Tab-separated table of C-alpha atoms in Angstrom:
chain	number	residue	atom	x	y	z
A	1	MET	CA	-111.135	-120.610	119.968
A	2	SER	CA	-110.135	-117.306	118.418
A	3	SER	CA	-107.423	-116.830	121.058
A	4	LEU	CA	-105.990	-120.258	120.207
A	5	LEU	CA	-105.806	-119.412	116.494
A	6	SER	CA	-104.102	-116.135	117.319
A	7	ASP	CA	-101.515	-117.943	119.461
A	8	LEU	CA	-100.958	-120.540	116.733
A	9	SER	CA	-100.355	-117.845	114.086
A	10	ILE	CA	-97.739	-116.223	116.287
A	11	ARG	CA	-95.919	-119.503	116.653
A	12	ILE	CA	-95.955	-120.208	112.907
A	13	TYR	CA	-95.177	-116.628	111.750
A	14	PRO	CA	-93.189	-114.952	114.498
A	15	GLU	CA	-92.548	-111.243	114.172
A	16	PRO	CA	-88.878	-110.428	113.518
A	17	ASP	CA	-86.788	-109.150	116.391
A	18	ARG	CA	-85.979	-105.528	115.509
A	19	SER	CA	-82.673	-105.760	117.334
A	20	GLU	CA	-81.532	-108.401	114.822
A	21	LEU	CA	-82.387	-106.356	111.696
A	22	ASP	CA	-79.496	-105.406	109.415
A	23	HIS	CA	-80.349	-101.863	108.449
A	24	PHE	CA	-77.894	-101.951	105.557
A	25	ASP	CA	-80.203	-104.494	103.922
A	26	ARG	CA	-82.850	-101.782	103.788
A	27	LEU	CA	-80.570	-99.462	101.763
A	28	PRO	CA	-80.663	-99.704	97.966
A	29	ASP	CA	-77.476	-100.554	96.089
A	30	SER	CA	-77.254	-97.022	94.705
A	31	ILE	CA	-76.930	-95.565	98.216
A	32	LEU	CA	-74.268	-98.064	99.225
A	33	LEU	CA	-72.303	-97.322	96.054
A	34	LEU	CA	-72.504	-93.626	96.872
A	35	VAL	CA	-70.994	-94.378	100.284
A	36	PHE	CA	-68.260	-96.559	98.787
A	37	ASN	CA	-67.411	-93.898	96.189
A	38	ASN	CA	-66.952	-91.382	98.985
A	39	ILE	CA	-64.709	-93.824	100.877
A	40	ALA	CA	-62.618	-94.259	97.694
A	41	ASP	CA	-59.495	-95.522	99.529
A	42	VAL	CA	-58.649	-98.914	98.074
A	43	LYS	CA	-57.559	-100.413	101.419
A	44	ALA	CA	-60.778	-99.379	103.146
A	45	LEU	CA	-62.796	-100.751	100.235
A	46	GLY	CA	-60.888	-104.016	100.543
A	47	ARG	CA	-61.974	-104.274	104.177
A	48	CYS	CA	-65.563	-103.553	103.142
A	49	CYS	CA	-65.431	-106.533	100.800
A	50	VAL	CA	-65.123	-108.968	103.705
A	51	VAL	CA	-68.107	-107.565	105.605
A	52	SER	CA	-70.759	-109.380	103.590
A	53	ARG	CA	-71.458	-111.018	100.261
A	54	ARG	CA	-73.475	-107.998	99.225
A	55	PHE	CA	-70.588	-105.630	99.919
A	56	HIS	CA	-68.232	-108.012	98.128
A	57	ALA	CA	-70.429	-107.814	95.030
A	58	LEU	CA	-70.837	-104.022	95.146
A	59	VAL	CA	-67.276	-102.844	95.791
A	60	PRO	CA	-66.015	-103.842	92.288
A	61	GLN	CA	-68.613	-101.417	90.874
A	62	VAL	CA	-67.053	-98.396	92.610
A	63	GLU	CA	-66.195	-95.601	90.151
A	64	ASN	CA	-63.962	-93.399	92.341
A	65	VAL	CA	-60.797	-95.075	93.675
A	66	VAL	CA	-57.743	-93.746	95.528
A	67	VAL	CA	-54.575	-95.864	95.795
A	68	ARG	CA	-51.979	-94.708	98.328
A	69	VAL	CA	-48.648	-96.394	97.699
A	70	ASP	CA	-46.965	-97.377	100.955
A	71	CYS	CA	-43.416	-97.939	99.856
A	72	VAL	CA	-41.027	-98.258	96.955
A	73	ILE	CA	-39.181	-101.568	96.828
A	74	SER	CA	-36.037	-101.839	94.727
A	75	ASP	CA	-35.457	-104.705	92.327
A	76	ASP	CA	-32.544	-105.917	94.451
A	77	ASP	CA	-34.833	-106.334	97.454
A	78	SER	CA	-37.483	-108.158	95.485
A	79	ASN	CA	-34.955	-110.456	93.796
A	80	SER	CA	-33.335	-111.474	97.080
A	81	SER	CA	-36.697	-112.170	98.686
A	82	ASN	CA	-37.699	-114.427	95.798
A	83	SER	CA	-34.348	-116.211	95.260
A	84	SER	CA	-35.572	-119.405	96.928
A	85	SER	CA	-38.639	-119.742	94.744
A	86	ASP	CA	-39.454	-118.639	91.220
A	87	LYS	CA	-42.824	-117.026	91.773
A	88	THR	CA	-44.830	-116.276	88.679
A	89	ARG	CA	-45.510	-112.576	88.641
A	90	GLY	CA	-48.726	-111.191	87.266
A	91	THR	CA	-48.986	-109.592	83.870
A	92	PHE	CA	-48.617	-106.170	85.387
A	93	SER	CA	-46.179	-106.901	88.200
A	94	ASN	CA	-43.570	-104.629	86.641
A	95	LEU	CA	-45.921	-101.653	86.503
A	96	PHE	CA	-44.615	-98.626	88.282
A	97	ARG	CA	-40.911	-99.246	87.803
A	98	LEU	CA	-39.259	-95.911	88.300
A	99	VAL	CA	-36.455	-96.412	85.837
A	100	PHE	CA	-34.185	-93.601	84.806
A	101	GLY	CA	-31.677	-95.801	82.973
A	102	GLY	CA	-28.851	-94.002	81.196
A	103	ILE	CA	-29.731	-90.616	82.667
A	104	VAL	CA	-29.204	-91.582	86.280
A	105	LYS	CA	-25.602	-90.355	86.375
A	106	PRO	CA	-26.390	-86.939	84.859
A	107	LEU	CA	-29.261	-86.593	87.315
A	108	GLN	CA	-27.028	-87.497	90.228
A	109	ALA	CA	-24.517	-84.880	89.160
A	110	LEU	CA	-27.180	-82.242	88.688
A	111	GLY	CA	-28.857	-83.334	91.887
A	112	GLN	CA	-25.922	-82.028	93.918
A	113	LEU	CA	-27.288	-78.583	93.201
A	114	LEU	CA	-30.656	-79.633	94.564
A	115	GLY	CA	-29.440	-81.421	97.666
A	116	PRO	CA	-29.421	-85.065	98.742
A	117	LYS	CA	-31.810	-87.334	96.931
A	118	ARG	CA	-34.469	-89.267	98.736
A	119	THR	CA	-33.453	-92.847	99.197
A	120	ALA	CA	-35.173	-95.806	97.550
A	121	LEU	CA	-36.767	-93.851	94.717
A	122	VAL	CA	-33.676	-93.725	92.520
A	123	SER	CA	-30.742	-96.005	93.223
A	124	GLY	CA	-27.544	-95.895	91.179
A	125	SER	CA	-25.920	-98.951	89.657
A	126	SER	CA	-22.328	-100.139	89.842
A	127	SER	CA	-19.787	-98.467	87.643
A	128	SER	CA	-19.105	-101.723	85.813
A	129	SER	CA	-22.594	-101.893	84.371
A	130	PRO	CA	-24.738	-99.398	82.445
A	131	PRO	CA	-26.370	-96.972	84.845
A	132	SER	CA	-29.913	-98.026	85.544
A	133	SER	CA	-32.298	-98.361	88.439
A	134	SER	CA	-35.799	-99.566	89.024
A	135	SER	CA	-38.259	-99.900	91.833
A	136	PHE	CA	-41.661	-101.404	92.524
A	137	LEU	CA	-44.379	-99.260	93.984
A	138	ALA	CA	-46.191	-101.378	96.543
A	139	VAL	CA	-49.374	-101.242	98.561
A	140	GLY	CA	-48.883	-103.140	101.812
A	141	THR	CA	-51.535	-105.484	103.223
A	142	GLY	CA	-51.691	-108.141	105.850
A	143	GLU	CA	-52.931	-110.752	103.401
A	144	ASP	CA	-51.121	-113.576	101.659
A	145	GLY	CA	-50.753	-113.887	97.930
A	146	GLY	CA	-48.774	-110.745	97.231
A	147	GLU	CA	-45.837	-110.685	94.898
A	148	MET	CA	-43.244	-109.990	97.599
A	149	ASP	CA	-42.836	-110.035	101.356
A	150	GLN	CA	-41.057	-107.317	103.327
A	151	GLY	CA	-40.959	-107.501	107.106
A	152	GLY	CA	-44.016	-109.727	107.341
A	153	VAL	CA	-46.144	-107.415	105.193
A	154	THR	CA	-47.364	-108.619	101.820
A	155	HIS	CA	-46.947	-106.046	99.051
A	156	HIS	CA	-49.035	-105.753	95.918
A	157	SER	CA	-48.500	-103.563	92.896
A	158	PRO	CA	-51.255	-100.988	92.247
A	159	THR	CA	-52.306	-102.953	89.174
A	160	GLN	CA	-52.888	-106.071	91.259
A	161	VAL	CA	-54.901	-104.075	93.755
A	162	LEU	CA	-57.090	-102.603	91.005
A	163	LYS	CA	-57.626	-105.753	88.932
A	164	ASN	CA	-60.995	-106.576	90.519
A	165	PHE	CA	-62.493	-103.116	89.965
A	166	ASN	CA	-64.592	-103.157	86.823
A	167	GLU	CA	-65.998	-99.641	86.462
A	168	ILE	CA	-63.360	-97.153	87.630
A	169	ARG	CA	-63.929	-93.700	86.174
A	170	VAL	CA	-61.839	-91.516	88.479
A	171	LEU	CA	-58.513	-92.889	89.706
A	172	ARG	CA	-55.994	-91.151	91.934
A	173	ILE	CA	-52.666	-92.794	92.767
A	174	GLU	CA	-50.498	-91.201	95.443
A	175	LEU	CA	-46.793	-91.953	95.801
A	176	PRO	CA	-45.224	-91.820	99.275
A	177	SER	CA	-42.985	-88.892	98.244
A	178	GLY	CA	-41.794	-86.906	95.260
A	179	GLU	CA	-38.963	-88.252	93.117
A	180	LEU	CA	-36.834	-85.115	93.303
A	181	GLY	CA	-34.765	-84.543	96.421
A	182	ILE	CA	-34.526	-80.853	97.227
A	183	GLU	CA	-33.070	-78.869	100.088
A	184	ASP	CA	-35.256	-77.654	102.925
A	185	GLY	CA	-36.873	-74.345	102.124
A	186	VAL	CA	-36.666	-74.809	98.347
A	187	LEU	CA	-39.962	-74.814	96.456
A	188	LEU	CA	-40.418	-77.078	93.437
A	189	LYS	CA	-43.804	-78.041	92.026
A	190	TRP	CA	-44.837	-79.332	88.619
A	191	ARG	CA	-47.976	-80.359	86.803
A	192	ALA	CA	-47.924	-82.276	83.514
A	193	ASP	CA	-50.701	-83.350	81.153
A	194	PHE	CA	-50.145	-86.299	78.837
A	195	GLY	CA	-51.915	-88.043	76.011
A	196	SER	CA	-49.736	-90.456	74.084
A	197	THR	CA	-46.954	-87.928	74.714
A	198	LEU	CA	-46.475	-84.718	76.676
A	199	ASP	CA	-49.236	-82.164	76.072
A	200	ASN	CA	-47.970	-79.517	78.473
A	201	CYS	CA	-46.049	-79.054	81.695
A	202	VAL	CA	-45.852	-76.168	84.146
A	203	ILE	CA	-43.083	-75.885	86.742
A	204	LEU	CA	-43.017	-73.456	89.667
A	205	GLY	CA	-39.856	-73.079	91.712
A	206	ALA	CA	-38.249	-70.766	94.231
A	207	SER	CA	-34.803	-70.857	95.814
A	208	SER	CA	-36.356	-70.118	99.221
A	209	VAL	CA	-39.770	-69.577	100.770
A	210	ILE	CA	-40.245	-67.149	103.631
A	211	ASN	CA	-43.430	-67.609	105.641
A	212	PRO	CA	-45.236	-64.619	107.173
A	213	ASN	CA	-44.718	-65.983	110.706
A	214	ALA	CA	-40.959	-65.495	110.305
A	215	SER	CA	-39.576	-62.458	112.071
A	216	ALA	CA	-39.374	-59.261	110.057
A	217	ASP	CA	-35.617	-59.022	110.601
A	218	SER	CA	-34.923	-62.509	109.259
A	219	ALA	CA	-37.270	-61.985	106.338
A	220	ASN	CA	-35.566	-58.745	105.382
A	221	ALA	CA	-32.150	-60.328	105.724
A	222	LEU	CA	-33.091	-63.197	103.439
A	223	CYS	CA	-34.886	-61.096	100.883
A	224	GLY	CA	-32.532	-58.164	100.888
A	225	VAL	CA	-35.450	-55.748	100.640
A	226	GLY	CA	-37.931	-54.174	102.927
A	227	GLY	CA	-41.674	-54.051	102.502
A	228	ASN	CA	-42.955	-52.637	99.234
A	229	ASN	CA	-46.168	-51.821	97.492
A	230	ASN	CA	-44.992	-52.585	93.994
A	231	GLY	CA	-47.247	-55.525	93.164
A	232	GLY	CA	-45.347	-58.004	95.298
A	233	VAL	CA	-41.916	-57.387	93.769
A	234	GLY	CA	-38.881	-55.409	94.800
A	235	ALA	CA	-39.049	-51.662	94.344
A	236	ASP	CA	-36.043	-51.699	91.997
A	237	ASP	CA	-37.371	-54.607	89.933
A	238	ASN	CA	-38.078	-53.658	86.301
A	239	GLY	CA	-39.249	-57.124	85.251
A	240	SER	CA	-35.946	-58.151	83.655
A	241	ILE	CA	-33.729	-61.010	84.760
A	242	PRO	CA	-30.633	-59.558	86.473
A	243	ASP	CA	-27.174	-60.382	85.120
A	244	SER	CA	-26.346	-62.210	88.344
A	245	PHE	CA	-28.957	-64.811	87.416
A	246	TYR	CA	-26.656	-66.078	84.649
A	247	THR	CA	-23.398	-65.896	86.595
A	248	ASN	CA	-24.272	-67.225	90.057
A	249	GLY	CA	-25.771	-70.551	88.929
A	250	GLY	CA	-29.378	-69.363	88.925
A	251	LEU	CA	-30.021	-70.339	85.298
A	252	LYS	CA	-28.250	-73.686	85.710
A	253	LEU	CA	-30.433	-74.505	88.710
A	254	ARG	CA	-33.619	-73.745	86.747
A	255	VAL	CA	-32.431	-76.006	83.947
A	256	VAL	CA	-31.936	-78.785	86.513
A	257	TRP	CA	-35.437	-78.241	87.873
A	258	THR	CA	-36.923	-78.346	84.381
A	259	ILE	CA	-35.116	-81.468	83.162
A	260	SER	CA	-35.666	-83.344	86.430
A	261	SER	CA	-39.378	-82.539	86.475
A	262	LEU	CA	-39.824	-83.636	82.855
A	263	ILE	CA	-37.991	-86.902	83.546
A	264	ALA	CA	-40.143	-87.603	86.597
A	265	ALA	CA	-43.316	-86.831	84.648
A	266	SER	CA	-42.356	-88.985	81.649
A	267	ALA	CA	-41.394	-91.905	83.928
A	268	ARG	CA	-44.756	-91.746	85.686
A	269	HIS	CA	-46.562	-91.634	82.339
A	270	TYR	CA	-44.730	-94.682	81.027
A	271	LEU	CA	-45.629	-96.701	84.101
A	272	LEU	CA	-49.346	-95.992	83.798
A	273	GLN	CA	-49.761	-97.837	80.487
A	274	PRO	CA	-51.002	-101.167	81.880
A	275	ILE	CA	-53.630	-99.545	84.118
A	276	ILE	CA	-54.920	-97.385	81.265
A	277	SER	CA	-55.074	-100.389	78.957
A	278	GLU	CA	-56.830	-102.560	81.534
A	279	HIS	CA	-59.466	-100.060	82.665
A	280	LYS	CA	-61.363	-98.847	79.610
A	281	THR	CA	-63.913	-96.916	81.674
A	282	LEU	CA	-61.377	-94.399	83.041
A	283	ASP	CA	-62.338	-90.750	82.528
A	284	ASN	CA	-59.799	-89.095	84.788
A	285	LEU	CA	-56.422	-90.269	86.068
A	286	VAL	CA	-54.098	-88.459	88.470
A	287	LEU	CA	-50.712	-89.688	89.671
A	288	THR	CA	-49.411	-87.468	92.450
A	289	ASP	CA	-47.305	-87.752	95.604
A	290	ALA	CA	-47.806	-87.110	99.303
A	291	ASP	CA	-45.362	-84.184	99.192
A	292	GLY	CA	-47.452	-82.401	96.581
A	293	GLN	CA	-44.340	-82.050	94.443
A	294	GLY	CA	-45.622	-83.302	91.108
A	295	VAL	CA	-48.962	-84.096	89.491
A	296	LEU	CA	-49.481	-86.050	86.290
A	297	HIS	CA	-52.983	-85.673	84.898
A	298	MET	CA	-54.857	-87.362	82.052
A	299	ASN	CA	-58.435	-86.622	81.037
A	300	ARG	CA	-60.771	-88.835	79.036
A	301	ASP	CA	-59.587	-87.682	75.605
A	302	GLN	CA	-55.935	-88.051	76.601
A	303	LEU	CA	-56.529	-91.544	77.976
A	304	GLU	CA	-58.235	-92.592	74.759
A	305	GLU	CA	-55.405	-91.097	72.715
A	306	LEU	CA	-52.896	-93.288	74.552
A	307	ARG	CA	-54.998	-96.408	73.931
A	308	VAL	CA	-55.225	-95.651	70.200
A	309	LYS	CA	-51.738	-94.239	69.631
A	310	PRO	CA	-48.937	-96.051	71.493
A	311	LEU	CA	-46.428	-93.863	73.242
A	312	SER	CA	-42.832	-93.452	72.087
A	313	ALA	CA	-40.478	-94.834	74.719
A	314	SER	CA	-37.012	-93.513	75.434
A	315	LEU	CA	-34.315	-95.940	74.306
A	316	ALA	CA	-32.168	-95.151	77.336
A	317	SER	CA	-34.712	-95.883	80.051
A	318	LYS	CA	-38.252	-96.940	80.756
A	319	ARG	CA	-39.997	-93.629	80.349
A	320	THR	CA	-41.944	-91.822	77.670
A	321	LEU	CA	-39.840	-89.934	75.140
A	322	VAL	CA	-40.006	-86.192	75.745
A	323	PRO	CA	-40.538	-84.393	72.396
A	324	ALA	CA	-38.812	-81.219	71.246
A	325	LEU	CA	-40.104	-78.390	73.401
A	326	ASN	CA	-40.794	-74.688	73.387
A	327	MET	CA	-40.629	-73.081	76.813
A	328	ARG	CA	-41.533	-69.749	78.304
A	329	LEU	CA	-39.930	-68.591	81.520
A	330	TRP	CA	-40.917	-65.887	83.995
A	331	TYR	CA	-38.678	-64.845	86.861
A	332	ALA	CA	-38.900	-62.564	89.895
A	333	PRO	CA	-36.006	-62.110	92.349
A	334	HIS	CA	-38.522	-61.365	95.101
A	335	LEU	CA	-42.238	-62.183	94.917
A	336	GLU	CA	-44.506	-61.366	97.839
A	337	LEU	CA	-47.910	-63.048	97.814
A	338	PRO	CA	-51.063	-61.488	99.287
A	339	ASP	CA	-50.922	-63.785	102.328
A	340	GLY	CA	-47.433	-62.515	103.178
A	341	VAL	CA	-45.470	-65.520	101.882
A	342	VAL	CA	-42.329	-64.421	100.042
A	343	LEU	CA	-40.791	-66.434	97.205
A	344	LYS	CA	-37.156	-65.601	96.576
A	345	GLY	CA	-35.951	-66.394	93.076
A	346	ALA	CA	-39.495	-67.280	91.971
A	347	THR	CA	-39.513	-69.002	88.583
A	348	LEU	CA	-42.369	-70.211	86.398
A	349	VAL	CA	-41.751	-72.363	83.312
A	350	ALA	CA	-44.513	-73.214	80.836
A	351	ILE	CA	-43.699	-76.040	78.424
A	352	ARG	CA	-45.385	-77.299	75.271
A	353	PRO	CA	-44.176	-79.555	72.450
A	354	SER	CA	-42.798	-77.496	69.567
A	355	GLU	CA	-45.350	-78.931	67.151
A	356	GLN	CA	-48.225	-77.690	69.334
A	357	SER	CA	-46.959	-74.164	69.874
A	358	PRO	CA	-48.356	-72.597	66.671
A	359	LYS	CA	-51.848	-73.673	67.673
A	360	LYS	CA	-51.834	-71.241	70.590
A	361	GLU	CA	-51.498	-67.517	70.511
A	362	PRO	CA	-48.201	-66.375	72.046
A	363	SER	CA	-50.094	-64.217	74.531
A	364	ASP	CA	-52.348	-67.047	75.717
A	365	VAL	CA	-51.205	-67.960	79.230
A	366	SER	CA	-54.590	-68.825	80.724
A	367	TRP	CA	-53.670	-72.509	80.844
A	368	VAL	CA	-50.577	-71.660	82.896
A	369	SER	CA	-52.259	-69.548	85.568
A	370	ASN	CA	-54.691	-72.122	86.939
A	371	VAL	CA	-52.733	-75.357	87.254
A	372	PHE	CA	-51.683	-74.977	90.906
A	373	GLU	CA	-53.648	-74.716	94.128
A	374	GLU	CA	-53.446	-71.631	96.284
A	375	PRO	CA	-51.263	-69.875	97.251
A	376	TYR	CA	-49.188	-71.000	94.266
A	377	ARG	CA	-51.948	-70.222	91.785
A	378	THR	CA	-51.665	-66.585	92.794
A	379	ALA	CA	-47.883	-66.773	92.410
A	380	ALA	CA	-48.264	-68.110	88.856
A	381	ARG	CA	-50.740	-65.365	87.960
A	382	MET	CA	-48.364	-62.730	89.262
A	383	LEU	CA	-45.387	-64.165	87.395
A	384	VAL	CA	-47.066	-64.385	83.974
A	385	LYS	CA	-47.599	-60.613	84.076
A	386	ARG	CA	-43.852	-60.126	83.983
A	387	ARG	CA	-41.442	-60.189	81.059
A	388	THR	CA	-41.440	-63.467	79.154
A	389	TYR	CA	-38.271	-65.302	78.121
A	390	CYS	CA	-38.428	-68.006	75.426
A	391	LEU	CA	-36.290	-71.138	75.334
A	392	GLU	CA	-36.126	-74.313	73.273
A	393	MET	CA	-35.141	-77.861	74.179
A	394	ASN	CA	-34.441	-80.869	71.982
A	395	SER	CA	-36.167	-84.205	72.409
A	396	PHE	CA	-34.669	-86.550	74.998
């Protein structure tokens, strides 16, 4: 009788087959969110959403998100693709328009000093109309419902991709390339911090970069000097800018670098407004590019400042107005870093709005020395020890 009852209980309450257990169901939500936050990539998180209803409910709670923009689509392309139907674009479909408006022609002229521009990022207009250009940044997917189709791939703006995330605290957006076309071998990097307007910007440039794996003969030929033990600079370098810097186009080139970097930074800042307004939980926002050319950064206080105090837009183009500036410049004809990399014509420019300058001691350059990753951080620290040159620039 007891054996019959035992058999009956097994039939009514069968033990679960361990091979059919979903071990993710045994993990608490907090652990899964930790995993999703480490994944961060918005495309990968999108794929996680379709795995299960539980994943679909948890992914919108992710706090750390990375959006890698696949391509930049010009307005002309998007207009031609939508000519047959008047699709209603989302509220933020025009986010991330890289518009340089009335300053495109000056940039194109100055850009000849820098080399050919990268295509698609800035496109000139016809001479019969005011110079302007604009592009959509797009994240490609294989799904329907995007705002435009290119080659069978549906493209969404970053704002559309992020609209279902409710608790983003750390957001990183990566463009496919930097906006500024430069010649091979030329170094140009910038980092800008914004609130409702520019807080500061640091630009590091060099006319050529010589890697330590280059032959000694070619390195000496390019640098014009042999090895030295004079703190990484030429033996005859007294810290002053040589006269040739002003006569051979060196100063003009640095002005181009500075203006172009500020325009790129202010355009990026302008385009971030809808995301910042939509996501109130943001504590840290970075807009960078795959080339590592430029980084726009906003911390929690700066994000809140933009929400409270609207930015001032440039009348000529869709970018944030750059205020009047005070700049400090450091220059070294030849700068050798500890790892053997040589920067020829190394230039560091530190920029602050004129109205902020009195708040900082003139000798305070700590904020300049730490903005770049190695080996460029070391280069900045070496340059700020040299003679300082002061410049001013009007608002534009």
